[in-house]
XYZ file of C-alpha atoms in Angstrom:
347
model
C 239.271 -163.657 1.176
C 239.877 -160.624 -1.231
C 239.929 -157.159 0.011
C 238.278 -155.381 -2.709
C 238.533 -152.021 -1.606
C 241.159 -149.961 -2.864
C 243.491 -149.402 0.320
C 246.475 -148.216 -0.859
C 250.250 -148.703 1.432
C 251.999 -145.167 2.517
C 254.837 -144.581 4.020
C 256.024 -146.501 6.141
C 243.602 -145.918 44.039
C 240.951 -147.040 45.766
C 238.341 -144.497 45.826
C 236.544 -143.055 48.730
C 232.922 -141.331 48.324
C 232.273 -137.889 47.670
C 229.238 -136.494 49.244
C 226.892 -135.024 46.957
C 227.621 -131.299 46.903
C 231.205 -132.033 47.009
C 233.917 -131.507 44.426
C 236.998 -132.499 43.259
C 239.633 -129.460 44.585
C 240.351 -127.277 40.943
C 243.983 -127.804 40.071
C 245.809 -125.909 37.445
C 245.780 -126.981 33.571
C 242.793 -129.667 34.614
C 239.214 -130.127 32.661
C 236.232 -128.542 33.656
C 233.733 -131.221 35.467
C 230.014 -130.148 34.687
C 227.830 -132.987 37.079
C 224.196 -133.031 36.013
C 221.566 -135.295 37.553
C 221.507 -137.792 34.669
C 225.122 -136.962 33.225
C 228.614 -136.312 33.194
C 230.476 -133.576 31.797
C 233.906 -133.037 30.695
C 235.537 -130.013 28.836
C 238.667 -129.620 27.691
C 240.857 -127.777 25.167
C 239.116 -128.362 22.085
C 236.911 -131.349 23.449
C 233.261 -131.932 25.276
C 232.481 -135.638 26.481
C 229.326 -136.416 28.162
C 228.892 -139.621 29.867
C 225.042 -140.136 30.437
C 223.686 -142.630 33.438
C 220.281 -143.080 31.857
C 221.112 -144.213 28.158
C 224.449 -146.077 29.940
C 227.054 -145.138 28.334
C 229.257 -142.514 26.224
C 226.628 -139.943 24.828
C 228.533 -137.473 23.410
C 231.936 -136.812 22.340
C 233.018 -133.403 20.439
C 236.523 -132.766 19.277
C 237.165 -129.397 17.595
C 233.680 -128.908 17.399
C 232.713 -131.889 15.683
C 230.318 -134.381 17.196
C 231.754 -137.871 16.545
C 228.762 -140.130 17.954
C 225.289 -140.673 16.771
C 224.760 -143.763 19.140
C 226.488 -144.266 22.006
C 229.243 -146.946 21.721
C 228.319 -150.242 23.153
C 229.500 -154.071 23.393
C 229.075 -155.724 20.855
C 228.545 -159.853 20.473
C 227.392 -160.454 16.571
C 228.909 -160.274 13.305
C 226.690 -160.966 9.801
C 227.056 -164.970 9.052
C 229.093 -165.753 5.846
C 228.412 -168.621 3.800
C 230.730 -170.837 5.808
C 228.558 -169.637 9.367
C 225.626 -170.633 7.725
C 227.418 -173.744 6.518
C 228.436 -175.038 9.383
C 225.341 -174.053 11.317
C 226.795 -171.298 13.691
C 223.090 -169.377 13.639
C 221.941 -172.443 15.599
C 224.252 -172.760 17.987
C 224.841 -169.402 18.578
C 222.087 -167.324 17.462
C 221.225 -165.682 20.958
C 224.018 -163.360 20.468
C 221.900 -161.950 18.005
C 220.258 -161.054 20.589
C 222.636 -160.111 22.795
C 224.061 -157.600 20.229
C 220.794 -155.193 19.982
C 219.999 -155.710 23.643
C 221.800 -155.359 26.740
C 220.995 -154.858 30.557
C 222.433 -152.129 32.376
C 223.088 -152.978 35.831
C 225.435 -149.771 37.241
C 227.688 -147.087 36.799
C 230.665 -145.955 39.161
C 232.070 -142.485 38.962
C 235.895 -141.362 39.689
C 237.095 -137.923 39.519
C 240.947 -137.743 40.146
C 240.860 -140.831 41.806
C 237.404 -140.288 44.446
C 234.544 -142.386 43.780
C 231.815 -139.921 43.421
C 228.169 -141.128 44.388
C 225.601 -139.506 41.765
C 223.901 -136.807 43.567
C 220.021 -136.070 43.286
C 218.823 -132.635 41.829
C 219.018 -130.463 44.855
C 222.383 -132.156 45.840
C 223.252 -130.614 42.088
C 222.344 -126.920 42.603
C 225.766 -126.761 45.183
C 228.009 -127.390 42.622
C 229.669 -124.184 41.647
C 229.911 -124.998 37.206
C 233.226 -124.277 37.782
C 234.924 -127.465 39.170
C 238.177 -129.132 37.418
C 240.265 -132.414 37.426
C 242.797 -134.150 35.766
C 241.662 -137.347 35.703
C 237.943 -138.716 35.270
C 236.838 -142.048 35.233
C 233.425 -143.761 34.846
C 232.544 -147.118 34.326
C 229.901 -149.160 33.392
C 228.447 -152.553 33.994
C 226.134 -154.560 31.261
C 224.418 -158.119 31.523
C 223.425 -160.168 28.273
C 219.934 -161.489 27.847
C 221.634 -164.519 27.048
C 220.723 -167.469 29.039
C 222.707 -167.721 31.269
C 223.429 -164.394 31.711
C 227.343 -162.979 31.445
C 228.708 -159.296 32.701
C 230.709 -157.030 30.963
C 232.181 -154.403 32.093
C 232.877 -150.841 29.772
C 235.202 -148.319 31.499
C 236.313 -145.085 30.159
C 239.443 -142.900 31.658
C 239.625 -139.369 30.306
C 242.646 -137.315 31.028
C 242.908 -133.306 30.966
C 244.381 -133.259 27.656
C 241.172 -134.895 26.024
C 242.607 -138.798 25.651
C 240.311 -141.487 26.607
C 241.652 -144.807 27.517
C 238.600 -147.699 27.041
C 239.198 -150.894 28.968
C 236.644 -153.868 27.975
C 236.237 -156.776 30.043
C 233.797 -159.559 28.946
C 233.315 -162.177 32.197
C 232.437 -165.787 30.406
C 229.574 -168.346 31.552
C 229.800 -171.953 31.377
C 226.924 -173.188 29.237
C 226.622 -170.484 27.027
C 227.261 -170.970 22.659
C 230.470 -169.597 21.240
C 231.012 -166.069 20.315
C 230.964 -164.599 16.949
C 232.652 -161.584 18.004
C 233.342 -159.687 20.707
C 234.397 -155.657 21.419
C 232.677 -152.111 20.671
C 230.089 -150.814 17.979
C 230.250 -147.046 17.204
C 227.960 -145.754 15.206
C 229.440 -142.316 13.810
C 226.498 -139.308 12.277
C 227.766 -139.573 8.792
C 229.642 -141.534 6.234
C 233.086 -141.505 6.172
C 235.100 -140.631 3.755
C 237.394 -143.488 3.949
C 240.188 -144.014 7.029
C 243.897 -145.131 7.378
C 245.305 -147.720 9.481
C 248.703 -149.206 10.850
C 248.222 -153.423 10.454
C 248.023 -155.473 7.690
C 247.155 -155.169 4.041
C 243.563 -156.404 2.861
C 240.484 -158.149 4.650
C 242.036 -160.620 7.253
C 240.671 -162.559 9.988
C 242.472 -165.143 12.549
C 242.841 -167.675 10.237
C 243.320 -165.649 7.212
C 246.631 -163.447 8.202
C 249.486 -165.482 6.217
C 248.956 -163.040 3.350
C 248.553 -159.482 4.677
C 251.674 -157.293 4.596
C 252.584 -155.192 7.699
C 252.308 -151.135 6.989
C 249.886 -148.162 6.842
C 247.088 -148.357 4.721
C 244.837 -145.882 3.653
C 241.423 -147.070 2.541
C 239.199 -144.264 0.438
C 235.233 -144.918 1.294
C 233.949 -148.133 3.050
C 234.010 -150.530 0.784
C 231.392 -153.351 1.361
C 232.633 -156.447 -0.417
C 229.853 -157.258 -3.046
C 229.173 -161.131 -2.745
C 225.828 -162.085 -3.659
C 224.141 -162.655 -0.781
C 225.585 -159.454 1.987
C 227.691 -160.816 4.831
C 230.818 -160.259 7.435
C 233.236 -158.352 5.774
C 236.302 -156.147 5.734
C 237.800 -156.768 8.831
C 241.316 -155.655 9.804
C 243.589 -157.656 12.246
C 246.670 -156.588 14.069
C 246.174 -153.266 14.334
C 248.141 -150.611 15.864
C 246.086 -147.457 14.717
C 243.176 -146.434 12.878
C 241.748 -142.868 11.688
C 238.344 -142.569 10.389
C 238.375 -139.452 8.297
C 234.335 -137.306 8.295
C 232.274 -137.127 5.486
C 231.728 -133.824 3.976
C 227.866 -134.532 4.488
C 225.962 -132.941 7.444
C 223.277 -133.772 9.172
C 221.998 -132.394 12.610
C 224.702 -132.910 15.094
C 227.303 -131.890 12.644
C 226.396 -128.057 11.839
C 227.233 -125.472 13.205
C 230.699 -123.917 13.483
C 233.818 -125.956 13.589
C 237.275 -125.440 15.286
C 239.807 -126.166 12.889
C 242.747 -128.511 14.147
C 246.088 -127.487 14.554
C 248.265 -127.148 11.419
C 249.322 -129.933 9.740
C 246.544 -132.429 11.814
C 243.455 -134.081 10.062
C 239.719 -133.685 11.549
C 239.038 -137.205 12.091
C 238.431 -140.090 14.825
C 241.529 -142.112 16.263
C 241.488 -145.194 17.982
C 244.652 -146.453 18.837
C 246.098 -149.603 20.571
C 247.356 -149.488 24.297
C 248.703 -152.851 24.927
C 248.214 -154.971 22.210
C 246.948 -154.921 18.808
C 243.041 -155.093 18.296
C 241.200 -155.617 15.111
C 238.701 -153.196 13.612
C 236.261 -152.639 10.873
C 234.669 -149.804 9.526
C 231.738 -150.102 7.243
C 228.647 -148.136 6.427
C 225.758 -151.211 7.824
C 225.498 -152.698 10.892
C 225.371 -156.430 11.343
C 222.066 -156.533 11.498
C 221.296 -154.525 8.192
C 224.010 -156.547 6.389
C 222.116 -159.897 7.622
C 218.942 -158.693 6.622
C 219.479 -158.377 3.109
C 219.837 -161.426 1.051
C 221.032 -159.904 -2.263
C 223.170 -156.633 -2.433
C 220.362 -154.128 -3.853
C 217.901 -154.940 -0.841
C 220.746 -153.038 0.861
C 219.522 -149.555 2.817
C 220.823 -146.179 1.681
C 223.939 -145.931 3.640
C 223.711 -142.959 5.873
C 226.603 -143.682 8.810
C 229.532 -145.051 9.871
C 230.077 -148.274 12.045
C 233.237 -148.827 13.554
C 233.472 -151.338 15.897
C 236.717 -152.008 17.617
C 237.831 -155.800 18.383
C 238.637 -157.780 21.239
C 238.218 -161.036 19.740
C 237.071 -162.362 16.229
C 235.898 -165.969 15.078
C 237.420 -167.485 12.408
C 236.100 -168.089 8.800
C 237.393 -172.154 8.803
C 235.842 -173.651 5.389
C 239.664 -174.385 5.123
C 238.231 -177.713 2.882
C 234.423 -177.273 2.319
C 232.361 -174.142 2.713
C 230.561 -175.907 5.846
C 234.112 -176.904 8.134
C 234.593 -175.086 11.364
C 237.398 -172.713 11.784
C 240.268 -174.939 13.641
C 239.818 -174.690 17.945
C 242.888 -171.808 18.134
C 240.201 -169.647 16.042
C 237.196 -170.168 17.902
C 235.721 -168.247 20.889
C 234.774 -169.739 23.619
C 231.860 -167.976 25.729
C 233.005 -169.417 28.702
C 236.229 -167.815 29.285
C 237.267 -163.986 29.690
C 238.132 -161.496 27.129
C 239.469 -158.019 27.797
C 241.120 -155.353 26.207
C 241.441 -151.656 25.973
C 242.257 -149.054 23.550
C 242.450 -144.994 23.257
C 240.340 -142.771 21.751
C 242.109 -139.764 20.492
């Protein structure tokens, strides 16, 4: 498939419980801890997370004053069909994970702070906490359930060291009986549009079975170009990746005024996700899935107002390797059965 924006190459423990009221003993150079009856706080040298309990997941996340999230990240099961999909019928096979995609059960949260698991304390339990408590390690993960039927887990955790790095570890648990996967990783939806992003992987729009032509190197892509067939669908995804940077639009809106630290010299303002122990594949585009499947020519299209990034564990192929109706070969297809995990930092 062509890539028709214009990237350009450049150079080359087991925990034990904390009663409520108790805290994590301060140690030198660690984060603050702020613990709130429905949240989590953590504050750092030129970064603010808050993990919320009630909304289930990541709520906030500030880095030199910026505010990088306008909905919280969560898993994410659906891409928009292409014309091969609707070919070859994928929508009705698999169209629960439509489903899936814009809802998802929460079924529990678990806390760590440097290691202790940490039961979430009521209100009164709250008011002993001094406002002053450090670590320098959190953790806190989450468990989902689709509305699929039969239901599947998935499990979301993040790790946040004192320095402000957050490593993301995604574990989807398969069902037998359950229609193959379109996708699978993490939607974030970002306040603004980008103004374009850089990435370490290959050149161009690739996808599992469409890698033989992209060229290894760093890539810097200005904008988020949506490809413009006629009728909207999947596009501009990036496999093998190492790294990717999502530079901020110069636009505000209401969680972006305000005053903003400047980074050090010689580092860009922008978002990083980067790989841990393999290579994960990304896109970055200014509609969801849903808004791109909703339009059936390119002008019924919505103002684009944010960024969605979502970051990859696995990807469908395209197939239509003979007619625009063929299934992707079995090595490219994703079986909702088995398990998929993979993690990644957020920088």
């Amino acid at each position: 498939m062509e890539n028709i924006g214009k990237d350009r190459a450049l150079s080359p423990a087991k925990g034990k419980d904390i009663a409520p009221g108790a805290a994590a003993s301060p140690r030198p150079g660690g984060m603050r801890v702020v613990y709130g009856d429905c949240t989590l706080g953590l504050q750092g040298h030129n970064f603010r997370y808050i993990f919320n309990y009630g909304i289930k997941g990541l709520e906030s996340l500030v880095k030199n004053g910026r505010e990088w999230m306008y909905r919280g990240p969560l898993p994410t099961f659906w891409r928009a069909l292409t014309d091969n999909d609707r070919g070859n019928g994928l929508h009705l096979r698999s169209g629960m994970w439509l489903a899936a995609d814009q809802f998802i059960r929460y079924k529990g949260v678990k806390v760590l702070v440097d290691g202790l698991e940490l039961r979430q304390p009521d209100p009164r339990g709250n008011n002993r906490f001094t406002g002053q408590e450090t670590a320098c390690e959190a953790e806190v993960a989450y468990t989902y359930e689709t509305i699929t039927q039969p239901a599947a887990a998935v499990e979301v955790s993040y790790r946040v060291e004192a320095e402000g790095r957050i490593l993301v570890k995604v574990c989807y648990h398969g069902r037998e009986g359950l229609p193959e996967l379109p996708v699978f990783g993490m939607r974030f939806i970002l306040p603004t549009l980008a103004r374009g992003f850089t990435y370490e992987g290959l050149s161009g729009e690739t996808y599992p079975d469409r890698m033989a032509g992209g060229i290894p190197g760093v890539y810097e892509v200005e904008g988020l170009p949506v490809t413009p067939y006629l009728v909207p669908q999947d596009c501009g995804v990036h496999m093998d990746s190492k790294w990717v940077r999502v530079r901020p639009g110069r636009s505000s809106s209401n969680v972006t005024k305000g005053p903003l630290a400047l980074p050090a010299a010689g580092e860009e303002d922008c978002l990083e996700i980067r790989m841990a122990q393999a290579p994960f594949a990304f896109s970055c585009l200014p509609y969801t899935a849903q808004e791109l499947e909703n339009a059936t020519h390119q002008e019924e299209l919505p103002l684009p107002r944010r960024t969605v990034l979502c970051v990859l564990g696995a990807v469908r192929g395209l197939g239509g390797r003979d007619t625009w109706g063929a299934q992707p070969e079995p090595a490219f297809r994703l079986d909702a059965a088995g398990e998929i995990g993979y993690d990644f930092y957020i920088f």
